Structure formats: structure tokens, C-alpha cells
Amino acid sequence: MPDWAALNTLLGDFAWGLDTKDPDAVLACYWPGARYSVQAADGTLYGPHEGHDAIRAHFGGTIGRQTDTRRHVITNVRVASVAGATSTVAAYLSLMVTVDGVLRPRCTGTYRFVVREEGGELRFDESSVTLDGAF
């Protein structure tokens, strides 16, 4: 089982990187060779993006185009399975957006993270989000 504080710090760092539009901060949450994908509500699959270069390109392009203020709220975190140093983690996403000072919910979804501890450090080997609506 991953250390709970380390897991929540990793999830917080991931959300913080997205919200501050810092693709390098997001990328720091992933091991080299990791994978990331998005399953949109309309069925479109974005990815899987494999490796640091592909993940950076995806997040750099996505968050680079956003002109609003976003807050990724990750809740209901639970460890679904553990196999040695690797754990599968499920969580909810609530995406809040502020435009011209007006806050509104944008989208909800579910995350699936595969996290691995190595050398005392916890990062993603894989992450995906399935969205319930447009993002």
C-alpha cells in the first residue's frame, strides 16, 4: 500500500501543475515511459500518450490553450489494488472553472492511476481520466 501522505501529495502536485498551467510540474509526477490518456464523454480517446515527450506535448498543448482559471478537485481517493511496489488508485475529478469572476462546475469524471514507488519516490506509471462531459 502506498504511503497515504505521499499519494495525496502526488495527486495534489498533479492537480496543482494542471491548475497553474505548468506542464513541467505535471510531468514531474510521471516516471519515464509512463502513459496518460483521456476518454472524452463523446467516446473520443486522446492517447495513450507514452513517455515524457508525448505527455509533455499533450499537457503543454491542452493547458496552453486554456484562457480560464481551472481547479482540478481530486476526491474519493481509494487504493483499488496493490502488487508489490505498484498500486492502482481510483478517484473522482470535479473540474471547476472561473471566467470573468464567475465560478461554475465544468465537468466531472473518474481517474485511474497506476502508481509505483521506487527509491522512496512515488510517481505515476499510468494515468487516465474518463470524463462525464466536455472539458
PDB file of C-alpha atoms in Angstrom:
ATOM      1  CA  MET A   1       0.000   0.000   0.000  1.00  0.00           C
ATOM      2  CA  PRO A   2       1.456   3.393  -0.909  1.00  0.00           C
ATOM      3  CA  ASP A   3       2.136   5.863   1.860  1.00  0.00           C
ATOM      4  CA  TRP A   4      -1.101   7.863   2.155  1.00  0.00           C
ATOM      5  CA  ALA A   5       0.629  11.232   2.590  1.00  0.00           C
ATOM      6  CA  ALA A   6       2.934  10.578  -0.378  1.00  0.00           C
ATOM      7  CA  LEU A   7      -0.033   9.530  -2.535  1.00  0.00           C
ATOM      8  CA  ASN A   8      -2.047  12.627  -1.652  1.00  0.00           C
ATOM      9  CA  THR A   9       0.980  14.838  -2.247  1.00  0.00           C
ATOM     10  CA  LEU A  10       1.435  13.268  -5.701  1.00  0.00           C
ATOM     11  CA  LEU A  11      -2.229  13.822  -6.583  1.00  0.00           C
ATOM     12  CA  GLY A  12      -2.049  17.385  -5.263  1.00  0.00           C
ATOM     13  CA  ASP A  13       1.125  18.109  -7.246  1.00  0.00           C
ATOM     14  CA  PHE A  14      -0.562  16.765 -10.394  1.00  0.00           C
ATOM     15  CA  ALA A  15      -3.656  18.953  -9.911  1.00  0.00           C
ATOM     16  CA  TRP A  16      -1.525  21.968  -8.973  1.00  0.00           C
ATOM     17  CA  GLY A  17       0.530  21.609 -12.155  1.00  0.00           C
ATOM     18  CA  LEU A  18      -2.645  21.475 -14.245  1.00  0.00           C
ATOM     19  CA  ASP A  19      -4.194  24.454 -12.455  1.00  0.00           C
ATOM     20  CA  THR A  20      -1.061  26.607 -12.688  1.00  0.00           C
ATOM     21  CA  LYS A  21      -0.611  25.614 -16.341  1.00  0.00           C
ATOM     22  CA  ASP A  22       2.844  24.190 -15.681  1.00  0.00           C
ATOM     23  CA  PRO A  23       3.441  21.143 -17.910  1.00  0.00           C
ATOM     24  CA  ASP A  24       6.848  20.518 -16.297  1.00  0.00           C
ATOM     25  CA  ALA A  25       5.214  20.258 -12.857  1.00  0.00           C
ATOM     26  CA  VAL A  26       2.675  17.811 -14.286  1.00  0.00           C
ATOM     27  CA  LEU A  27       5.424  15.811 -15.981  1.00  0.00           C
ATOM     28  CA  ALA A  28       7.371  15.542 -12.716  1.00  0.00           C
ATOM     29  CA  CYS A  29       4.535  13.311 -11.457  1.00  0.00           C
ATOM     30  CA  TYR A  30       5.323  10.642 -14.089  1.00  0.00           C
ATOM     31  CA  TRP A  31       8.049   8.029 -14.388  1.00  0.00           C
ATOM     32  CA  PRO A  32       9.849   7.944 -17.753  1.00  0.00           C
ATOM     33  CA  GLY A  33       7.923   5.632 -20.046  1.00  0.00           C
ATOM     34  CA  ALA A  34       4.607   6.357 -18.311  1.00  0.00           C
ATOM     35  CA  ARG A  35       1.299   6.570 -20.167  1.00  0.00           C
ATOM     36  CA  TYR A  36      -1.586   9.064 -19.995  1.00  0.00           C
ATOM     37  CA  SER A  37      -4.958   9.070 -21.743  1.00  0.00           C
ATOM     38  CA  VAL A  38      -8.285  10.880 -21.715  1.00  0.00           C
ATOM     39  CA  GLN A  39     -11.602   9.234 -22.553  1.00  0.00           C
ATOM     40  CA  ALA A  40     -13.960  12.066 -23.516  1.00  0.00           C
ATOM     41  CA  ALA A  41     -17.693  11.870 -22.895  1.00  0.00           C
ATOM     42  CA  ASP A  42     -18.342  11.668 -26.654  1.00  0.00           C
ATOM     43  CA  GLY A  43     -16.231   8.499 -26.857  1.00  0.00           C
ATOM     44  CA  THR A  44     -13.104  10.145 -28.260  1.00  0.00           C
ATOM     45  CA  LEU A  45      -9.907   8.694 -26.828  1.00  0.00           C
ATOM     46  CA  TYR A  46      -6.956  11.078 -26.536  1.00  0.00           C
ATOM     47  CA  GLY A  47      -3.839   8.949 -26.246  1.00  0.00           C
ATOM     48  CA  PRO A  48      -2.435   6.925 -24.825  1.00  0.00           C
ATOM     49  CA  HIS A  49       0.453   9.361 -24.728  1.00  0.00           C
ATOM     50  CA  GLU A  50       3.541   7.303 -23.914  1.00  0.00           C
ATOM     51  CA  GLY A  51       6.748   8.685 -22.428  1.00  0.00           C
ATOM     52  CA  HIS A  52       7.727  12.094 -21.136  1.00  0.00           C
ATOM     53  CA  ASP A  53       7.900  13.793 -24.551  1.00  0.00           C
ATOM     54  CA  ALA A  54       4.392  12.715 -25.554  1.00  0.00           C
ATOM     55  CA  ILE A  55       2.909  13.502 -22.150  1.00  0.00           C
ATOM     56  CA  ARG A  56       4.569  16.949 -22.120  1.00  0.00           C
ATOM     57  CA  ALA A  57       3.282  17.668 -25.640  1.00  0.00           C
ATOM     58  CA  HIS A  58      -0.269  16.702 -24.667  1.00  0.00           C
ATOM     59  CA  PHE A  59      -0.405  18.728 -21.467  1.00  0.00           C
ATOM     60  CA  GLY A  60       1.545  21.647 -22.926  1.00  0.00           C
ATOM     61  CA  GLY A  61      -0.924  21.904 -25.801  1.00  0.00           C
ATOM     62  CA  THR A  62      -4.046  21.354 -23.710  1.00  0.00           C
ATOM     63  CA  ILE A  63      -3.325  23.685 -20.813  1.00  0.00           C
ATOM     64  CA  GLY A  64      -1.539  26.169 -23.060  1.00  0.00           C
ATOM     65  CA  ARG A  65      -4.826  26.863 -24.893  1.00  0.00           C
ATOM     66  CA  GLN A  66      -6.893  27.425 -21.754  1.00  0.00           C
ATOM     67  CA  THR A  67      -7.699  31.050 -21.005  1.00  0.00           C
ATOM     68  CA  ASP A  68      -9.925  30.385 -17.996  1.00  0.00           C
ATOM     69  CA  THR A  69      -8.913  29.576 -14.421  1.00  0.00           C
ATOM     70  CA  ARG A  70      -9.312  25.890 -13.603  1.00  0.00           C
ATOM     71  CA  ARG A  71      -9.300  23.955 -10.366  1.00  0.00           C
ATOM     72  CA  HIS A  72      -8.990  20.174 -10.553  1.00  0.00           C
ATOM     73  CA  VAL A  73     -10.511  18.794  -7.358  1.00  0.00           C
ATOM     74  CA  ILE A  74      -9.496  15.169  -6.798  1.00  0.00           C
ATOM     75  CA  THR A  75     -11.591  13.376  -4.180  1.00  0.00           C
ATOM     76  CA  ASN A  76     -12.790   9.960  -3.011  1.00  0.00           C
ATOM     77  CA  VAL A  77      -9.292   8.580  -3.428  1.00  0.00           C
ATOM     78  CA  ARG A  78      -9.080   4.844  -2.851  1.00  0.00           C
ATOM     79  CA  VAL A  79      -6.447   2.221  -3.424  1.00  0.00           C
ATOM     80  CA  ALA A  80      -8.111  -0.450  -5.567  1.00  0.00           C
ATOM     81  CA  SER A  81      -5.251  -2.947  -5.662  1.00  0.00           C
ATOM     82  CA  VAL A  82      -1.633  -3.422  -4.628  1.00  0.00           C
ATOM     83  CA  ALA A  83       1.034  -5.593  -6.238  1.00  0.00           C
ATOM     84  CA  GLY A  84       4.444  -5.089  -4.660  1.00  0.00           C
ATOM     85  CA  ALA A  85       5.599  -1.503  -5.207  1.00  0.00           C
ATOM     86  CA  THR A  86       2.751  -0.782  -7.666  1.00  0.00           C
ATOM     87  CA  SER A  87      -0.785   0.254  -6.721  1.00  0.00           C
ATOM     88  CA  THR A  88      -3.879   1.053  -8.725  1.00  0.00           C
ATOM     89  CA  VAL A  89      -5.711   4.093  -7.383  1.00  0.00           C
ATOM     90  CA  ALA A  90      -9.182   5.360  -8.279  1.00  0.00           C
ATOM     91  CA  ALA A  91     -10.507   8.876  -7.633  1.00  0.00           C
ATOM     92  CA  TYR A  92     -13.136  11.365  -8.709  1.00  0.00           C
ATOM     93  CA  LEU A  93     -12.463  14.553 -10.629  1.00  0.00           C
ATOM     94  CA  SER A  94     -14.569  17.678 -10.190  1.00  0.00           C
ATOM     95  CA  LEU A  95     -13.368  20.384 -12.565  1.00  0.00           C
ATOM     96  CA  MET A  96     -14.281  23.925 -11.553  1.00  0.00           C
ATOM     97  CA  VAL A  97     -13.783  26.843 -13.933  1.00  0.00           C
ATOM     98  CA  THR A  98     -13.789  30.586 -13.311  1.00  0.00           C
ATOM     99  CA  VAL A  99     -14.347  33.010 -16.199  1.00  0.00           C
ATOM    100  CA  ASP A 100     -14.699  36.759 -15.610  1.00  0.00           C
ATOM    101  CA  GLY A 101     -15.011  36.119 -11.879  1.00  0.00           C
ATOM    102  CA  VAL A 102     -17.863  33.634 -12.276  1.00  0.00           C
ATOM    103  CA  LEU A 103     -17.299  30.127 -10.914  1.00  0.00           C
ATOM    104  CA  ARG A 104     -19.090  27.189 -12.461  1.00  0.00           C
ATOM    105  CA  PRO A 105     -18.667  23.429 -12.472  1.00  0.00           C
ATOM    106  CA  ARG A 106     -17.254  22.348 -15.830  1.00  0.00           C
ATOM    107  CA  CYS A 107     -17.015  18.588 -15.704  1.00  0.00           C
ATOM    108  CA  THR A 108     -16.774  15.523 -13.520  1.00  0.00           C
ATOM    109  CA  GLY A 109     -15.031  12.260 -14.177  1.00  0.00           C
ATOM    110  CA  THR A 110     -13.076   9.370 -12.776  1.00  0.00           C
ATOM    111  CA  TYR A 111      -9.319   8.973 -12.605  1.00  0.00           C
ATOM    112  CA  ARG A 112      -7.383   5.734 -12.660  1.00  0.00           C
ATOM    113  CA  PHE A 113      -3.752   5.979 -11.583  1.00  0.00           C
ATOM    114  CA  VAL A 114      -1.122   3.274 -11.513  1.00  0.00           C
ATOM    115  CA  VAL A 115       1.491   4.489  -9.047  1.00  0.00           C
ATOM    116  CA  ARG A 116       4.871   2.972  -8.334  1.00  0.00           C
ATOM    117  CA  GLU A 117       7.297   3.613  -5.528  1.00  0.00           C
ATOM    118  CA  GLU A 118      10.976   3.492  -6.371  1.00  0.00           C
ATOM    119  CA  GLY A 119      13.837   4.769  -4.260  1.00  0.00           C
ATOM    120  CA  GLY A 120      11.367   6.247  -1.780  1.00  0.00           C
ATOM    121  CA  GLU A 121       9.649   8.269  -4.521  1.00  0.00           C
ATOM    122  CA  LEU A 122       6.065   7.774  -5.722  1.00  0.00           C
ATOM    123  CA  ARG A 123       5.088   8.631  -9.316  1.00  0.00           C
ATOM    124  CA  PHE A 124       2.620   7.575 -11.989  1.00  0.00           C
ATOM    125  CA  ASP A 125       3.369   4.684 -14.322  1.00  0.00           C
ATOM    126  CA  GLU A 126      -0.003   5.277 -15.909  1.00  0.00           C
ATOM    127  CA  SER A 127      -2.933   7.618 -15.509  1.00  0.00           C
ATOM    128  CA  SER A 128      -6.218   8.041 -17.296  1.00  0.00           C
ATOM    129  CA  VAL A 129      -9.334  10.071 -16.855  1.00  0.00           C
ATOM    130  CA  THR A 130     -12.820   9.224 -18.086  1.00  0.00           C
ATOM    131  CA  LEU A 131     -14.862  12.390 -18.396  1.00  0.00           C
ATOM    132  CA  ASP A 132     -18.604  12.679 -17.831  1.00  0.00           C
ATOM    133  CA  GLY A 133     -18.843  15.821 -20.011  1.00  0.00           C
ATOM    134  CA  ALA A 134     -16.870  18.367 -22.007  1.00  0.00           C
ATOM    135  CA  PHE A 135     -13.628  19.664 -20.545  1.00  0.00           C
TER     136      PHE A 135
END
